[in-house]
Amino acid sequence: MPRVDQNSRRRRGTGLIALDGEAASPGYTLFAPLTGSGEVHLVDLHGRAVHQWRLPYRPGRHARVLPGGNLAYNGVLPDEPARFPMWHKYRGGVMLQAAPDGTVLREHRDPLQHHDANHLDDGRILYTALEPLTGAAADAVRGGVPGSEADGGIVWADTVKEVDADGTELWSWSAAEHLDRESFALHPDYAREHWPLINSVAELADGNIVASLRSTSAVIVISRTTGEVLWRTDPGTVSQQHHPTELPGGNLLVFDNGVFRPGSDVPYSRVIEIERGSGKVVWEYHDPAREAFFAPFMGAAQRLPNGNTLITDSPAGRLFEVTADGYLCWEYVIPHFAAYEDSAVRSLFPSEPNAVFRAYRYAADELPWLEAVV
C-alpha cells in the first residue's frame, strides 16, 4: 500500500463534511453504493450508520423506501450478455421489494431493464427497457457517431413499461413508435448503440409520464392515453440531464449535468426548477464557483419538506443539501470505495469509486420500524 492514497476522492475526506443543524431538513439519508455487492445504507444527519440492508444482487442503480417502510431495490440480473459496451454499467433486470431485515418479499425480472425502475405505492412498477432496431428502423435514428451501432448494426431503442404487483404488463410505450427522429436526434458525440437513453421515468399527478432523455438532452411528458409527447423542454434548457421529478403545483425539479451545454465553455452542473407552463427556469442552484460542482454523468435531486433540496453528486459520491437561497447546510461524502466486481465494467471504470445513482432523505415517521431496529 503506498504511503499516499492515490484515490483523490478518498484522500480529500469522507463521512460528514458539514452540518448546520438549524437549517438542514431532519431525517435519514438512504444510498446504495454502485460498486457494492448489494448493500444499502441509511445514515442520520451526523453521518452515523443507523441501518443497512444486504441484498442478493449488486445495485442496478438505486433503492428507495416505500410508504409503510419496505425497501424498493433495483438489482443487476446475473449472467446476462452485453448488448453493447456500456450495457453492464447501467443495466438492471431485478426489481424487488425487501423488508427492513432484508427479506426479499417479491421480485419482477426483465433482462432488458436499465436505469430507472420506479416502484409506485400500489405495487406497480414503471421502468425503462430496450428493444432492438435493425435495418431501415435503425438507419432512421438521427445523429450520433457514424458506424457506432451495436453488433449487427443494431440501435437499441428505449421502451417504458408498467407492470402490476404480479408482473402483468399494464402499459407500454416505445420511443421508436412515438418519437420524431429529427426532433430527438442523438448528440453527434454519442454512440448510436442506444437511443435516446432514458435514464428516469415517473408518473405525474395527472397520470401521464415524465421521462429524461439523456443523449438527446430533453425532458418530455408522455400521454398515457395516446403515447404522444405532450410537452418537452426547450432545446438548450437542459444538457444530458437526470431525474426530473414533479413538485407540488406541477413544476419539475431536474438535475442538469451540463455536458455539451450550448454557449458554455466551462462545464458545470446545476439543479433547476422548470415551470411547466412557460418552460422557464424559475429556480437554480449551482456552486458559487461553478466549476467546483460538475457531474458528467448520473445525478439526482429531491425537494425536501422544509423547502431545501437534497442533491446527489453521483460520480463523486457526494450528497449535499441546500436551502432555497443556495446556502449549503449539509454535506456527506460516501466512505464506501471499491472496484466494480464485473470485469467488463471495471475495464471502463478502473478506479475504486464511491459512486451512487441517487440518494433519498426520509423523515423518522416514514421509517416506522427504525426505532425497534436501532
PDB file of N, CA and C in Angstrom, residues 143-206:
ATOM      1  N   GLY A 143     -28.357  11.309 -35.941  1.00  0.00           N
ATOM      2  CA  GLY A 143     -27.277  11.763 -35.079  1.00  0.00           C
ATOM      3  C   GLY A 143     -26.366  10.637 -34.616  1.00  0.00           C
ATOM      4  N   GLY A 144     -25.489  10.985 -33.673  1.00  0.00           N
ATOM      5  CA  GLY A 144     -24.535  10.024 -33.155  1.00  0.00           C
ATOM      6  C   GLY A 144     -23.315   9.894 -34.040  1.00  0.00           C
ATOM      7  N   VAL A 145     -22.369   9.107 -33.559  1.00  0.00           N
ATOM      8  CA  VAL A 145     -21.129   8.874 -34.285  1.00  0.00           C
ATOM      9  C   VAL A 145     -21.383   7.836 -35.376  1.00  0.00           C
ATOM     10  N   PRO A 146     -21.138   8.155 -36.632  1.00  0.00           N
ATOM     11  CA  PRO A 146     -21.400   7.186 -37.701  1.00  0.00           C
ATOM     12  C   PRO A 146     -20.657   5.867 -37.463  1.00  0.00           C
ATOM     13  N   GLY A 147     -21.362   4.763 -37.696  1.00  0.00           N
ATOM     14  CA  GLY A 147     -20.750   3.450 -37.573  1.00  0.00           C
ATOM     15  C   GLY A 147     -20.622   2.932 -36.163  1.00  0.00           C
ATOM     16  N   SER A 148     -21.252   3.605 -35.171  1.00  0.00           N
ATOM     17  CA  SER A 148     -21.081   3.203 -33.765  1.00  0.00           C
ATOM     18  C   SER A 148     -22.269   2.412 -33.231  1.00  0.00           C
ATOM     19  N   GLU A 149     -23.029   1.797 -34.135  1.00  0.00           N
ATOM     20  CA  GLU A 149     -24.131   0.953 -33.689  1.00  0.00           C
ATOM     21  C   GLU A 149     -23.607  -0.259 -32.922  1.00  0.00           C
ATOM     22  N   ALA A 150     -24.477  -0.938 -32.218  1.00  0.00           N
ATOM     23  CA  ALA A 150     -24.112  -2.180 -31.538  1.00  0.00           C
ATOM     24  C   ALA A 150     -23.868  -3.275 -32.580  1.00  0.00           C
ATOM     25  N   ASP A 151     -23.352  -4.401 -32.120  1.00  0.00           N
ATOM     26  CA  ASP A 151     -23.058  -5.518 -33.021  1.00  0.00           C
ATOM     27  C   ASP A 151     -24.274  -5.841 -33.889  1.00  0.00           C
ATOM     28  N   GLY A 152     -24.005  -6.086 -35.168  1.00  0.00           N
ATOM     29  CA  GLY A 152     -25.078  -6.410 -36.091  1.00  0.00           C
ATOM     30  C   GLY A 152     -25.802  -5.192 -36.619  1.00  0.00           C
ATOM     31  N   GLY A 153     -25.237  -3.991 -36.363  1.00  0.00           N
ATOM     32  CA  GLY A 153     -25.883  -2.777 -36.830  1.00  0.00           C
ATOM     33  C   GLY A 153     -27.118  -2.389 -36.035  1.00  0.00           C
ATOM     34  N   ILE A 154     -27.252  -2.931 -34.828  1.00  0.00           N
ATOM     35  CA  ILE A 154     -28.445  -2.680 -34.015  1.00  0.00           C
ATOM     36  C   ILE A 154     -28.342  -1.331 -33.310  1.00  0.00           C
ATOM     37  N   VAL A 155     -29.431  -0.606 -33.331  1.00  0.00           N
ATOM     38  CA  VAL A 155     -29.634   0.526 -32.426  1.00  0.00           C
ATOM     39  C   VAL A 155     -30.648   0.070 -31.380  1.00  0.00           C
ATOM     40  N   TRP A 156     -30.216   0.012 -30.137  1.00  0.00           N
ATOM     41  CA  TRP A 156     -31.134  -0.380 -29.069  1.00  0.00           C
ATOM     42  C   TRP A 156     -31.948   0.843 -28.662  1.00  0.00           C
ATOM     43  N   ALA A 157     -33.249   0.759 -28.817  1.00  0.00           N
ATOM     44  CA  ALA A 157     -34.142   1.887 -28.539  1.00  0.00           C
ATOM     45  C   ALA A 157     -34.880   1.651 -27.232  1.00  0.00           C
ATOM     46  N   ASP A 158     -35.243   2.755 -26.593  1.00  0.00           N
ATOM     47  CA  ASP A 158     -35.881   2.656 -25.288  1.00  0.00           C
ATOM     48  C   ASP A 158     -37.361   2.369 -25.386  1.00  0.00           C
ATOM     49  N   THR A 159     -37.828   1.654 -24.387  1.00  0.00           N
ATOM     50  CA  THR A 159     -39.247   1.461 -24.128  1.00  0.00           C
ATOM     51  C   THR A 159     -39.496   1.827 -22.668  1.00  0.00           C
ATOM     52  N   VAL A 160     -40.747   2.097 -22.348  1.00  0.00           N
ATOM     53  CA  VAL A 160     -41.174   2.278 -20.965  1.00  0.00           C
ATOM     54  C   VAL A 160     -42.279   1.261 -20.721  1.00  0.00           C
ATOM     55  N   LYS A 161     -42.179   0.549 -19.613  1.00  0.00           N
ATOM     56  CA  LYS A 161     -43.171  -0.472 -19.292  1.00  0.00           C
ATOM     57  C   LYS A 161     -43.727  -0.235 -17.895  1.00  0.00           C
ATOM     58  N   GLU A 162     -44.962  -0.661 -17.722  1.00  0.00           N
ATOM     59  CA  GLU A 162     -45.591  -0.638 -16.413  1.00  0.00           C
ATOM     60  C   GLU A 162     -46.179  -2.013 -16.142  1.00  0.00           C
ATOM     61  N   VAL A 163     -45.869  -2.575 -14.993  1.00  0.00           N
ATOM     62  CA  VAL A 163     -46.410  -3.877 -14.594  1.00  0.00           C
ATOM     63  C   VAL A 163     -47.091  -3.738 -13.245  1.00  0.00           C
ATOM     64  N   ASP A 164     -48.009  -4.659 -12.965  1.00  0.00           N
ATOM     65  CA  ASP A 164     -48.646  -4.641 -11.651  1.00  0.00           C
ATOM     66  C   ASP A 164     -47.831  -5.457 -10.661  1.00  0.00           C
ATOM     67  N   ALA A 165     -48.342  -5.600  -9.459  1.00  0.00           N
ATOM     68  CA  ALA A 165     -47.588  -6.266  -8.397  1.00  0.00           C
ATOM     69  C   ALA A 165     -47.293  -7.725  -8.735  1.00  0.00           C
ATOM     70  N   ASP A 166     -48.060  -8.319  -9.646  1.00  0.00           N
ATOM     71  CA  ASP A 166     -47.831  -9.710 -10.047  1.00  0.00           C
ATOM     72  C   ASP A 166     -46.967  -9.825 -11.291  1.00  0.00           C
ATOM     73  N   GLY A 167     -46.533  -8.691 -11.843  1.00  0.00           N
ATOM     74  CA  GLY A 167     -45.688  -8.716 -13.023  1.00  0.00           C
ATOM     75  C   GLY A 167     -46.444  -8.682 -14.334  1.00  0.00           C
ATOM     76  N   THR A 168     -47.757  -8.530 -14.285  1.00  0.00           N
ATOM     77  CA  THR A 168     -48.552  -8.458 -15.507  1.00  0.00           C
ATOM     78  C   THR A 168     -48.400  -7.075 -16.137  1.00  0.00           C
ATOM     79  N   GLU A 169     -48.089  -7.029 -17.437  1.00  0.00           N
ATOM     80  CA  GLU A 169     -47.898  -5.745 -18.104  1.00  0.00           C
ATOM     81  C   GLU A 169     -49.225  -5.008 -18.241  1.00  0.00           C
ATOM     82  N   LEU A 170     -49.227  -3.746 -17.790  1.00  0.00           N
ATOM     83  CA  LEU A 170     -50.412  -2.912 -17.840  1.00  0.00           C
ATOM     84  C   LEU A 170     -50.352  -1.877 -18.955  1.00  0.00           C
ATOM     85  N   TRP A 171     -49.140  -1.432 -19.292  1.00  0.00           N
ATOM     86  CA  TRP A 171     -48.980  -0.328 -20.247  1.00  0.00           C
ATOM     87  C   TRP A 171     -47.552  -0.362 -20.761  1.00  0.00           C
ATOM     88  N   SER A 172     -47.368   0.072 -22.003  1.00  0.00           N
ATOM     89  CA  SER A 172     -46.014   0.168 -22.552  1.00  0.00           C
ATOM     90  C   SER A 172     -45.963   1.301 -23.568  1.00  0.00           C
ATOM     91  N   TRP A 173     -44.757   1.760 -23.792  1.00  0.00           N
ATOM     92  CA  TRP A 173     -44.506   2.873 -24.713  1.00  0.00           C
ATOM     93  C   TRP A 173     -43.186   2.613 -25.416  1.00  0.00           C
ATOM     94  N   SER A 174     -43.101   2.978 -26.675  1.00  0.00           N
ATOM     95  CA  SER A 174     -41.913   2.722 -27.482  1.00  0.00           C
ATOM     96  C   SER A 174     -41.414   4.029 -28.087  1.00  0.00           C
ATOM     97  N   ALA A 175     -40.143   4.344 -27.837  1.00  0.00           N
ATOM     98  CA  ALA A 175     -39.553   5.533 -28.453  1.00  0.00           C
ATOM     99  C   ALA A 175     -39.590   5.435 -29.973  1.00  0.00           C
ATOM    100  N   ALA A 176     -39.335   4.232 -30.492  1.00  0.00           N
ATOM    101  CA  ALA A 176     -39.319   4.054 -31.943  1.00  0.00           C
ATOM    102  C   ALA A 176     -40.669   4.360 -32.576  1.00  0.00           C
ATOM    103  N   GLU A 177     -41.736   4.148 -31.820  1.00  0.00           N
ATOM    104  CA  GLU A 177     -43.073   4.377 -32.343  1.00  0.00           C
ATOM    105  C   GLU A 177     -43.513   5.826 -32.186  1.00  0.00           C
ATOM    106  N   HIS A 178     -43.036   6.508 -31.148  1.00  0.00           N
ATOM    107  CA  HIS A 178     -43.632   7.794 -30.796  1.00  0.00           C
ATOM    108  C   HIS A 178     -42.703   9.004 -30.898  1.00  0.00           C
ATOM    109  N   LEU A 179     -41.402   8.811 -31.002  1.00  0.00           N
ATOM    110  CA  LEU A 179     -40.502   9.971 -31.052  1.00  0.00           C
ATOM    111  C   LEU A 179     -40.156  10.342 -32.483  1.00  0.00           C
ATOM    112  N   ASP A 180     -40.224  11.628 -32.774  1.00  0.00           N
ATOM    113  CA  ASP A 180     -39.786  12.140 -34.068  1.00  0.00           C
ATOM    114  C   ASP A 180     -38.259  12.092 -34.138  1.00  0.00           C
ATOM    115  N   ARG A 181     -37.728  11.461 -35.170  1.00  0.00           N
ATOM    116  CA  ARG A 181     -36.270  11.240 -35.252  1.00  0.00           C
ATOM    117  C   ARG A 181     -35.491  12.550 -35.366  1.00  0.00           C
ATOM    118  N   GLU A 182     -36.024  13.512 -36.087  1.00  0.00           N
ATOM    119  CA  GLU A 182     -35.317  14.778 -36.268  1.00  0.00           C
ATOM    120  C   GLU A 182     -35.336  15.603 -34.980  1.00  0.00           C
ATOM    121  N   SER A 183     -36.471  15.624 -34.316  1.00  0.00           N
ATOM    122  CA  SER A 183     -36.606  16.430 -33.099  1.00  0.00           C
ATOM    123  C   SER A 183     -35.837  15.838 -31.929  1.00  0.00           C
ATOM    124  N   PHE A 184     -35.595  14.526 -31.970  1.00  0.00           N
ATOM    125  CA  PHE A 184     -34.906  13.849 -30.871  1.00  0.00           C
ATOM    126  C   PHE A 184     -33.707  13.075 -31.418  1.00  0.00           C
ATOM    127  N   ALA A 185     -32.827  13.820 -32.076  1.00  0.00           N
ATOM    128  CA  ALA A 185     -31.615  13.217 -32.629  1.00  0.00           C
ATOM    129  C   ALA A 185     -30.560  13.066 -31.539  1.00  0.00           C
ATOM    130  N   LEU A 186     -29.739  12.022 -31.656  1.00  0.00           N
ATOM    131  CA  LEU A 186     -28.617  11.836 -30.737  1.00  0.00           C
ATOM    132  C   LEU A 186     -27.630  12.987 -30.873  1.00  0.00           C
ATOM    133  N   HIS A 187     -27.015  13.344 -29.744  1.00  0.00           N
ATOM    134  CA  HIS A 187     -25.913  14.305 -29.824  1.00  0.00           C
ATOM    135  C   HIS A 187     -24.828  13.714 -30.729  1.00  0.00           C
ATOM    136  N   PRO A 188     -24.164  14.523 -31.550  1.00  0.00           N
ATOM    137  CA  PRO A 188     -23.207  13.978 -32.523  1.00  0.00           C
ATOM    138  C   PRO A 188     -22.027  13.241 -31.910  1.00  0.00           C
ATOM    139  N   ASP A 189     -21.739  13.441 -30.627  1.00  0.00           N
ATOM    140  CA  ASP A 189     -20.625  12.743 -29.997  1.00  0.00           C
ATOM    141  C   ASP A 189     -21.045  11.459 -29.281  1.00  0.00           C
ATOM    142  N   TYR A 190     -22.320  11.078 -29.379  1.00  0.00           N
ATOM    143  CA  TYR A 190     -22.790   9.867 -28.711  1.00  0.00           C
ATOM    144  C   TYR A 190     -22.750   8.670 -29.653  1.00  0.00           C
ATOM    145  N   ALA A 191     -22.478   7.495 -29.072  1.00  0.00           N
ATOM    146  CA  ALA A 191     -22.564   6.262 -29.851  1.00  0.00           C
ATOM    147  C   ALA A 191     -24.014   5.996 -30.242  1.00  0.00           C
ATOM    148  N   ARG A 192     -24.180   5.354 -31.377  1.00  0.00           N
ATOM    149  CA  ARG A 192     -25.514   5.046 -31.886  1.00  0.00           C
ATOM    150  C   ARG A 192     -26.044   3.721 -31.344  1.00  0.00           C
ATOM    151  N   GLU A 193     -25.383   3.173 -30.362  1.00  0.00           N
ATOM    152  CA  GLU A 193     -25.789   1.880 -29.810  1.00  0.00           C
ATOM    153  C   GLU A 193     -27.084   1.966 -29.000  1.00  0.00           C
ATOM    154  N   HIS A 194     -27.410   3.159 -28.475  1.00  0.00           N
ATOM    155  CA  HIS A 194     -28.557   3.298 -27.570  1.00  0.00           C
ATOM    156  C   HIS A 194     -29.202   4.658 -27.790  1.00  0.00           C
ATOM    157  N   TRP A 195     -30.515   4.626 -28.073  1.00  0.00           N
ATOM    158  CA  TRP A 195     -31.259   5.860 -28.344  1.00  0.00           C
ATOM    159  C   TRP A 195     -32.623   5.796 -27.677  1.00  0.00           C
ATOM    160  N   PRO A 196     -33.127   6.854 -27.067  1.00  0.00           N
ATOM    161  CA  PRO A 196     -32.468   8.129 -26.743  1.00  0.00           C
ATOM    162  C   PRO A 196     -31.860   8.140 -25.347  1.00  0.00           C
ATOM    163  N   LEU A 197     -31.689   6.981 -24.741  1.00  0.00           N
ATOM    164  CA  LEU A 197     -31.121   6.762 -23.416  1.00  0.00           C
ATOM    165  C   LEU A 197     -31.973   7.428 -22.331  1.00  0.00           C
ATOM    166  N   ILE A 198     -33.099   6.788 -22.037  1.00  0.00           N
ATOM    167  CA  ILE A 198     -33.987   7.267 -20.976  1.00  0.00           C
ATOM    168  C   ILE A 198     -33.416   6.823 -19.636  1.00  0.00           C
ATOM    169  N   ASN A 199     -33.062   7.795 -18.807  1.00  0.00           N
ATOM    170  CA  ASN A 199     -32.444   7.454 -17.519  1.00  0.00           C
ATOM    171  C   ASN A 199     -33.374   7.665 -16.336  1.00  0.00           C
ATOM    172  N   SER A 200     -34.613   8.124 -16.589  1.00  0.00           N
ATOM    173  CA  SER A 200     -35.549   8.346 -15.494  1.00  0.00           C
ATOM    174  C   SER A 200     -36.968   8.374 -16.032  1.00  0.00           C
ATOM    175  N   VAL A 201     -37.883   7.730 -15.304  1.00  0.00           N
ATOM    176  CA  VAL A 201     -39.312   7.805 -15.620  1.00  0.00           C
ATOM    177  C   VAL A 201     -40.084   7.931 -14.309  1.00  0.00           C
ATOM    178  N   ALA A 202     -41.168   8.681 -14.350  1.00  0.00           N
ATOM    179  CA  ALA A 202     -42.008   8.840 -13.164  1.00  0.00           C
ATOM    180  C   ALA A 202     -43.426   9.148 -13.598  1.00  0.00           C
ATOM    181  N   GLU A 203     -44.360   8.801 -12.746  1.00  0.00           N
ATOM    182  CA  GLU A 203     -45.758   9.089 -13.000  1.00  0.00           C
ATOM    183  C   GLU A 203     -46.100  10.459 -12.414  1.00  0.00           C
ATOM    184  N   LEU A 204     -46.762  11.303 -13.215  1.00  0.00           N
ATOM    185  CA  LEU A 204     -47.179  12.614 -12.761  1.00  0.00           C
ATOM    186  C   LEU A 204     -48.535  12.537 -12.057  1.00  0.00           C
ATOM    187  N   ALA A 205     -48.902  13.616 -11.399  1.00  0.00           N
ATOM    188  CA  ALA A 205     -50.163  13.638 -10.663  1.00  0.00           C
ATOM    189  C   ALA A 205     -51.360  13.388 -11.578  1.00  0.00           C
ATOM    190  N   ASP A 206     -51.255  13.784 -12.859  1.00  0.00           N
ATOM    191  CA  ASP A 206     -52.370  13.586 -13.786  1.00  0.00           C
ATOM    192  C   ASP A 206     -52.345  12.221 -14.476  1.00  0.00           C
TER     193      ASP A 206
END
